[in-house]
Amino acid sequence: MLIEEAQAFAGLVQAMYDTNTVAIVRKCFSERSAPELGFIRPHIAHDHICMYYVKLPFAEDLREFEFENLDGTKRNQPSDEQLKCIDSLITSMDLTHADRNGDEALRPEYVFNPYVQRMFQSIARRAVTPDEPLSLSNTIMEMNDTLLRSVASKCKRTLDTIHEKFTLRDTDRRQKITTGDALFGNIDSSTKKPRLDENENIEEPITDSSITNMDSASFEAQAAAKKKAALRNVGTLTPVEDFKLLMEQGSPSFIEICKQMCNLILELVNNSHGDALFEKAFQCLQCLRDTCIQKLEPKIFNDLELLLKKQASTVDG
């Protein structure tokens, strides 16, 4: 059976290699892990054939950051001395001949993962001497650490020069105050109100309407403050507003708030008479999706979407 599977795999790899094609696949490491989307490409060598798997990003995984152009202002242009300092730093950190024998240092094939090295070293140590305590010595890591220290010592003089040439200063930005005279021009002195003396006390009459407006505004502000302080869960009346308010407060945790929102969406969908509550559920779902994208937590929304699809397929079936 294994020979037949190997022949089928070899035929697939050869066919993909001849047609110069790749395959879009879905990878799932275990039943509890989230699926990944990727592609496999064939690889044929003189002693083996295989396929390489490359993970593909989703739209939520892509981030586009816009930065200002540093060449736009003259004060950001480096001087010739600063450029020479950076060139000297690059030269001093060159690892081509940094090894003791004049060879290249820290070559990728000789730089090992310290976690894996420590694990195998502990297993070998425990198998050979089970009664002795584990030693923390690691010859490979000590050699790399010594090499890094030697490279850092060579760069110290250049770094000191860079510290002198690239000075950092604390700048206080003073906000420019624009007055009415500067904005609208000079105002005629006859139109200005006379300045009151210190002994004059003139009070404007307060009408009943102004008192009513002040009372209503203060009452609404107090009610909003009390609601904000007492809010702990996402309610069914205004779920989107409650969700955003809880996110601003930061209490409870982000996972707990999203869990409440997911449960509310499922409750709206399951308890809806026809499609009466579908619009509110869709608004909650859209708000949850935008928040998960912003917080770089797409798995919460994807799990909820899979659960909704599963329930919909069960109802249709």
GROMACS .gro file of C-alpha atoms in nm:
model
  317
    1MET     CA    1   0.000   0.000   0.000
    2LEU     CA    2   0.283   0.238   0.081
    3ILE     CA    3   0.449   0.169  -0.253
    4GLU     CA    4   0.128   0.255  -0.440
    5GLU     CA    5   0.087   0.577  -0.242
    6ALA     CA    6   0.450   0.670  -0.308
    7GLN     CA    7   0.405   0.609  -0.680
    8ALA     CA    8   0.088   0.819  -0.685
    9PHE     CA    9   0.263   1.101  -0.499
   10ALA     CA   10   0.563   1.085  -0.732
   11GLY     CA   11   0.333   1.098  -1.035
   12LEU     CA   12   0.152   1.403  -0.894
   13VAL     CA   13   0.479   1.583  -0.824
   14GLN     CA   14   0.612   1.502  -1.171
   15ALA     CA   15   0.292   1.620  -1.340
   16MET     CA   16   0.290   1.947  -1.147
   17TYR     CA   17   0.659   1.997  -1.223
   18ASP     CA   18   0.610   1.937  -1.596
   19THR     CA   19   0.312   2.172  -1.620
   20ASN     CA   20   0.473   2.434  -1.393
   21THR     CA   21   0.169   2.453  -1.165
   22VAL     CA   22   0.099   2.475  -0.794
   23ALA     CA   23  -0.191   2.351  -0.582
   24ILE     CA   24  -0.400   2.553  -0.339
   25VAL     CA   25  -0.454   2.344  -0.026
   26ARG     CA   26  -0.599   2.374   0.321
   27LYS     CA   27  -0.382   2.264   0.612
   28CYS     CA   28  -0.521   2.157   0.947
   29PHE     CA   29  -0.264   2.033   1.198
   30SER     CA   30  -0.520   1.870   1.428
   31GLU     CA   31  -0.892   1.866   1.497
   32ARG     CA   32  -0.860   2.151   1.747
   33SER     CA   33  -0.635   2.375   1.537
   34ALA     CA   34  -0.760   2.641   1.300
   35PRO     CA   35  -0.727   2.564   0.928
   36GLU     CA   36  -0.468   2.744   0.716
   37LEU     CA   37  -0.477   2.827   0.349
   38GLY     CA   38  -0.160   2.775   0.148
   39PHE     CA   39  -0.011   2.640  -0.171
   40ILE     CA   40   0.230   2.356  -0.245
   41ARG     CA   41   0.485   2.357  -0.522
   42PRO     CA   42   0.678   2.056  -0.654
   43HIS     CA   43   1.049   2.007  -0.599
   44ILE     CA   44   1.256   1.741  -0.774
   45ALA     CA   45   1.619   1.675  -0.679
   46HIS     CA   46   1.864   1.404  -0.781
   47ASP     CA   47   1.798   1.196  -0.470
   48HIS     CA   48   1.445   1.287  -0.360
   49ILE     CA   49   1.117   1.448  -0.463
   50CYS     CA   50   0.891   1.652  -0.238
   51MET     CA   51   0.653   1.946  -0.219
   52TYR     CA   52   0.708   2.273  -0.039
   53TYR     CA   53   0.419   2.425   0.154
   54VAL     CA   54   0.385   2.805   0.171
   55LYS     CA   55   0.121   2.967   0.391
   56LEU     CA   56  -0.101   3.225   0.221
   57PRO     CA   57  -0.220   3.530   0.414
   58PHE     CA   58  -0.583   3.632   0.444
   59ALA     CA   59  -0.702   3.985   0.383
   60GLU     CA   60  -0.715   4.041   0.761
   61ASP     CA   61  -0.346   3.951   0.787
   62LEU     CA   62  -0.228   4.226   0.551
   63ARG     CA   63  -0.132   4.560   0.700
   64GLU     CA   64  -0.044   4.867   0.498
   65PHE     CA   65   0.145   5.133   0.691
   66GLU     CA   66   0.206   5.476   0.545
   67PHE     CA   67   0.508   5.672   0.661
   68GLU     CA   68   0.611   6.023   0.580
   69ASN     CA   69   0.895   6.078   0.339
   70LEU     CA   70   1.207   6.177   0.531
   71ASP     CA   71   1.352   6.348   0.225
   72GLY     CA   72   1.077   6.607   0.226
   73THR     CA   73   1.244   6.844   0.473
   74LYS     CA   74   1.600   6.972   0.459
   75ARG     CA   75   1.662   6.931   0.830
   76ASN     CA   76   1.627   6.554   0.792
   77GLN     CA   77   1.909   6.535   0.538
   78PRO     CA   78   2.225   6.377   0.687
   79SER     CA   79   2.560   6.546   0.655
   80ASP     CA   80   2.869   6.393   0.497
   81GLU     CA   81   3.019   6.317   0.839
   82GLN     CA   82   2.703   6.137   0.948
   83LEU     CA   83   2.703   5.928   0.631
   84LYS     CA   84   3.066   5.832   0.689
   85CYS     CA   85   2.982   5.725   1.045
   86ILE     CA   86   2.706   5.496   0.922
   87ASP     CA   87   2.937   5.348   0.657
   88SER     CA   88   3.197   5.281   0.925
   89LEU     CA   89   2.934   5.112   1.143
   90ILE     CA   90   2.828   4.882   0.859
   91THR     CA   91   3.191   4.794   0.787
   92SER     CA   92   3.268   4.721   1.152
   93MET     CA   93   2.962   4.494   1.180
   94ASP     CA   94   3.049   4.294   0.869
   95LEU     CA   95   3.060   3.924   0.958
   96THR     CA   96   3.236   3.809   0.643
   97HIS     CA   97   3.576   3.783   0.814
   98ALA     CA   98   3.472   3.818   1.178
   99ASP     CA   99   3.559   3.463   1.283
  100ARG     CA  100   3.882   3.378   1.460
  101ASN     CA  101   4.024   3.209   1.151
  102GLY     CA  102   3.915   3.492   0.925
  103ASP     CA  103   3.610   3.305   0.796
  104GLU     CA  104   3.249   3.414   0.789
  105ALA     CA  105   3.091   3.425   1.134
  106LEU     CA  106   2.741   3.318   1.235
  107ARG     CA  107   2.672   3.125   0.918
  108PRO     CA  108   2.310   3.009   0.905
  109GLU     CA  109   2.398   2.640   0.884
  110TYR     CA  110   2.600   2.668   1.207
  111VAL     CA  111   2.362   2.886   1.407
  112PHE     CA  112   2.139   2.648   1.599
  113ASN     CA  113   1.813   2.701   1.775
  114PRO     CA  114   1.900   2.742   2.147
  115TYR     CA  115   1.567   2.591   2.255
  116VAL     CA  116   1.619   2.273   2.052
  117GLN     CA  117   1.984   2.248   2.152
  118ARG     CA  118   1.899   2.284   2.519
  119MET     CA  119   1.626   2.019   2.495
  120PHE     CA  120   1.847   1.756   2.328
  121GLN     CA  121   2.135   1.840   2.559
  122SER     CA  122   1.911   1.782   2.861
  123ILE     CA  123   1.783   1.451   2.721
  124ALA     CA  124   2.136   1.326   2.653
  125ARG     CA  125   2.257   1.443   2.992
  126ARG     CA  126   1.969   1.272   3.172
  127ALA     CA  127   2.020   0.947   2.977
  128VAL     CA  128   2.393   0.926   3.049
  129THR     CA  129   2.393   1.055   3.408
  130PRO     CA  130   2.040   1.027   3.546
  131ASP     CA  131   2.139   1.110   3.904
  132GLU     CA  132   2.339   1.426   3.838
  133PRO     CA  133   2.173   1.768   3.801
  134LEU     CA  134   2.139   1.918   3.457
  135SER     CA  135   2.425   2.142   3.356
  136LEU     CA  136   2.355   2.483   3.207
  137SER     CA  137   2.674   2.493   3.001
  138ASN     CA  138   2.639   2.507   2.625
  139THR     CA  139   2.956   2.517   2.421
  140ILE     CA  140   2.787   2.635   2.102
  141MET     CA  141   2.605   2.920   2.274
  142GLU     CA  142   2.922   3.023   2.458
  143MET     CA  143   3.114   3.041   2.130
  144ASN     CA  144   2.842   3.252   1.969
  145ASP     CA  145   2.825   3.480   2.273
  146THR     CA  146   3.203   3.531   2.265
  147LEU     CA  147   3.185   3.614   1.896
  148LEU     CA  148   2.907   3.866   1.949
  149ARG     CA  149   3.104   4.034   2.225
  150SER     CA  150   3.408   4.068   1.998
  151VAL     CA  151   3.197   4.224   1.722
  152ALA     CA  152   3.037   4.462   1.972
  153SER     CA  153   3.379   4.570   2.103
  154LYS     CA  154   3.488   4.657   1.748
  155CYS     CA  155   3.179   4.871   1.699
  156LYS     CA  156   3.209   5.061   2.027
  157ARG     CA  157   3.429   5.341   1.894
  158THR     CA  158   3.205   5.387   1.590
  159LEU     CA  159   2.895   5.392   1.808
  160ASP     CA  160   3.048   5.660   2.029
  161THR     CA  161   3.118   5.870   1.721
  162ILE     CA  162   2.759   5.824   1.603
  163HIS     CA  163   2.637   5.932   1.945
  164GLU     CA  164   2.833   6.255   1.906
  165LYS     CA  165   2.733   6.326   1.546
  166PHE     CA  166   2.364   6.239   1.584
  167THR     CA  167   2.259   6.459   1.873
  168LEU     CA  168   1.912   6.429   2.020
  169ARG     CA  169   1.741   6.735   2.162
  170ASP     CA  170   1.412   6.780   2.339
  171THR     CA  171   1.200   7.026   2.147
  172ASP     CA  172   0.893   7.192   2.295
  173ARG     CA  173   0.632   7.266   2.036
  174ARG     CA  174   0.466   7.592   2.115
  175GLN     CA  175   0.115   7.611   1.990
  176LYS     CA  176   0.055   7.916   1.779
  177ILE     CA  177  -0.233   8.120   1.918
  178THR     CA  178  -0.443   8.282   1.649
  179THR     CA  179  -0.638   8.580   1.778
  180GLY     CA  180  -0.950   8.726   1.630
  181ASP     CA  181  -0.763   9.037   1.513
  182ALA     CA  182  -0.515   8.826   1.319
  183LEU     CA  183  -0.785   8.605   1.174
  184PHE     CA  184  -1.055   8.858   1.083
  185GLY     CA  185  -0.857   9.180   1.080
  186ASN     CA  186  -0.879   9.476   1.314
  187ILE     CA  187  -1.218   9.524   1.472
  188ASP     CA  188  -1.357   9.872   1.511
  189SER     CA  189  -1.322   9.993   1.866
  190SER     CA  190  -1.675  10.137   1.858
  191THR     CA  191  -1.822   9.789   1.814
  192LYS     CA  192  -1.639   9.649   2.116
  193LYS     CA  193  -1.829   9.611   2.439
  194PRO     CA  194  -1.711   9.839   2.719
  195ARG     CA  195  -1.493   9.665   2.975
  196LEU     CA  196  -1.649   9.633   3.315
  197ASP     CA  197  -1.482   9.780   3.617
  198GLU     CA  198  -1.397   9.565   3.913
  199ASN     CA  199  -1.676   9.719   4.121
  200GLU     CA  200  -1.945   9.665   3.859
  201ASN     CA  201  -2.151   9.350   3.880
  202ILE     CA  202  -2.387   9.297   3.591
  203GLU     CA  203  -2.582   8.976   3.584
  204GLU     CA  204  -2.767   8.859   3.279
  205PRO     CA  205  -3.128   8.766   3.337
  206ILE     CA  206  -3.192   8.393   3.347
  207THR     CA  207  -3.517   8.285   3.190
  208ASP     CA  208  -3.719   7.973   3.261
  209SER     CA  209  -3.628   7.824   2.922
  210SER     CA  210  -3.255   7.851   2.993
  211ILE     CA  211  -3.304   7.685   3.331
  212THR     CA  212  -3.502   7.406   3.166
  213ASN     CA  213  -3.232   7.351   2.902
  214MET     CA  214  -2.959   7.346   3.166
  215ASP     CA  215  -3.152   7.099   3.380
  216SER     CA  216  -3.226   6.868   3.087
  217ALA     CA  217  -2.866   6.875   2.966
  218SER     CA  218  -2.729   6.803   3.312
  219PHE     CA  219  -2.985   6.526   3.362
  220GLU     CA  220  -2.890   6.361   3.033
  221ALA     CA  221  -2.520   6.388   3.118
  222GLN     CA  222  -2.576   6.235   3.460
  223ALA     CA  223  -2.787   5.955   3.313
  224ALA     CA  224  -2.522   5.878   3.052
  225ALA     CA  225  -2.249   5.877   3.317
  226LYS     CA  226  -2.451   5.642   3.540
  227LYS     CA  227  -2.519   5.410   3.247
  228LYS     CA  228  -2.152   5.407   3.154
  229ALA     CA  229  -2.047   5.330   3.511
  230ALA     CA  230  -2.306   5.054   3.558
  231LEU     CA  231  -2.254   4.887   3.219
  232ARG     CA  232  -2.095   4.544   3.252
  233ASN     CA  233  -2.262   4.335   2.982
  234VAL     CA  234  -2.372   4.377   2.621
  235GLY     CA  235  -2.747   4.433   2.628
  236THR     CA  236  -3.011   4.343   2.371
  237LEU     CA  237  -3.154   4.695   2.339
  238THR     CA  238  -2.845   4.876   2.206
  239PRO     CA  239  -2.585   4.600   2.165
  240VAL     CA  240  -2.353   4.787   1.926
  241GLU     CA  241  -2.333   5.093   2.152
  242ASP     CA  242  -2.282   4.876   2.460
  243PHE     CA  243  -2.007   4.680   2.285
  244LYS     CA  244  -1.820   4.994   2.181
  245LEU     CA  245  -1.858   5.145   2.528
  246LEU     CA  246  -1.719   4.834   2.696
  247MET     CA  247  -1.427   4.832   2.452
  248GLU     CA  248  -1.348   5.192   2.547
  249GLN     CA  249  -1.362   5.110   2.917
  250GLY     CA  250  -1.139   4.805   2.877
  251SER     CA  251  -1.331   4.614   3.142
  252PRO     CA  252  -1.404   4.326   3.127
  253SER     CA  253  -1.133   4.179   2.905
  254PHE     CA  254  -1.142   4.186   2.526
  255ILE     CA  255  -1.206   3.811   2.505
  256GLU     CA  256  -1.495   3.833   2.751
  257ILE     CA  257  -1.658   4.124   2.566
  258CYS     CA  258  -1.632   3.941   2.233
  259LYS     CA  259  -1.775   3.628   2.396
  260GLN     CA  260  -2.076   3.827   2.517
  261MET     CA  261  -2.123   3.970   2.168
  262CYS     CA  262  -2.104   3.625   2.007
  263ASN     CA  263  -2.360   3.483   2.251
  264LEU     CA  264  -2.589   3.779   2.186
  265ILE     CA  265  -2.567   3.731   1.808
  266LEU     CA  266  -2.654   3.363   1.842
  267GLU     CA  267  -2.942   3.451   2.073
  268LEU     CA  268  -3.081   3.706   1.827
  269VAL     CA  269  -3.059   3.461   1.538
  270ASN     CA  270  -3.210   3.167   1.726
  271ASN     CA  271  -3.491   3.363   1.899
  272SER     CA  272  -3.592   3.573   1.599
  273HIS     CA  273  -3.950   3.546   1.473
  274GLY     CA  274  -3.880   3.508   1.105
  275ASP     CA  275  -3.621   3.769   1.009
  276ALA     CA  276  -3.732   4.034   1.260
  277LEU     CA  277  -3.401   4.039   1.450
  278PHE     CA  278  -3.170   3.955   1.161
  279GLU     CA  279  -3.092   4.321   1.090
  280LYS     CA  280  -2.978   4.383   1.448
  281ALA     CA  281  -2.777   4.061   1.445
  282PHE     CA  282  -2.610   4.166   1.120
  283GLN     CA  283  -2.514   4.504   1.268
  284CYS     CA  284  -2.363   4.329   1.570
  285LEU     CA  285  -2.179   4.087   1.343
  286GLN     CA  286  -2.036   4.371   1.135
  287CYS     CA  287  -1.926   4.562   1.446
  288LEU     CA  288  -1.758   4.249   1.585
  289ARG     CA  289  -1.577   4.189   1.255
  290ASP     CA  290  -1.441   4.545   1.238
  291THR     CA  291  -1.321   4.526   1.598
  292CYS     CA  292  -1.151   4.189   1.549
  293ILE     CA  293  -0.969   4.321   1.243
  294GLN     CA  294  -0.859   4.631   1.433
  295LYS     CA  295  -0.738   4.427   1.731
  296LEU     CA  296  -0.567   4.166   1.507
  297GLU     CA  297  -0.788   3.888   1.647
  298PRO     CA  298  -0.963   3.739   1.340
  299LYS     CA  299  -1.002   3.393   1.496
  300ILE     CA  300  -1.290   3.505   1.720
  301PHE     CA  301  -1.496   3.624   1.424
  302ASN     CA  302  -1.400   3.326   1.207
  303ASP     CA  303  -1.509   3.078   1.475
  304LEU     CA  304  -1.844   3.253   1.511
  305GLU     CA  305  -1.893   3.255   1.134
  306LEU     CA  306  -1.822   2.882   1.114
  307LEU     CA  307  -2.071   2.817   1.393
  308LEU     CA  308  -2.340   3.023   1.217
  309LYS     CA  309  -2.277   2.837   0.892
  310LYS     CA  310  -2.304   2.505   1.073
  311GLN     CA  311  -2.636   2.604   1.230
  312ALA     CA  312  -2.767   2.731   0.896
  313SER     CA  313  -2.674   2.405   0.722
  314THR     CA  314  -2.848   2.209   0.998
  315VAL     CA  315  -3.166   2.413   0.958
  316ASP     CA  316  -3.159   2.379   0.579
  317GLY     CA  317  -3.098   2.007   0.606
   0.00000   0.00000   0.00000
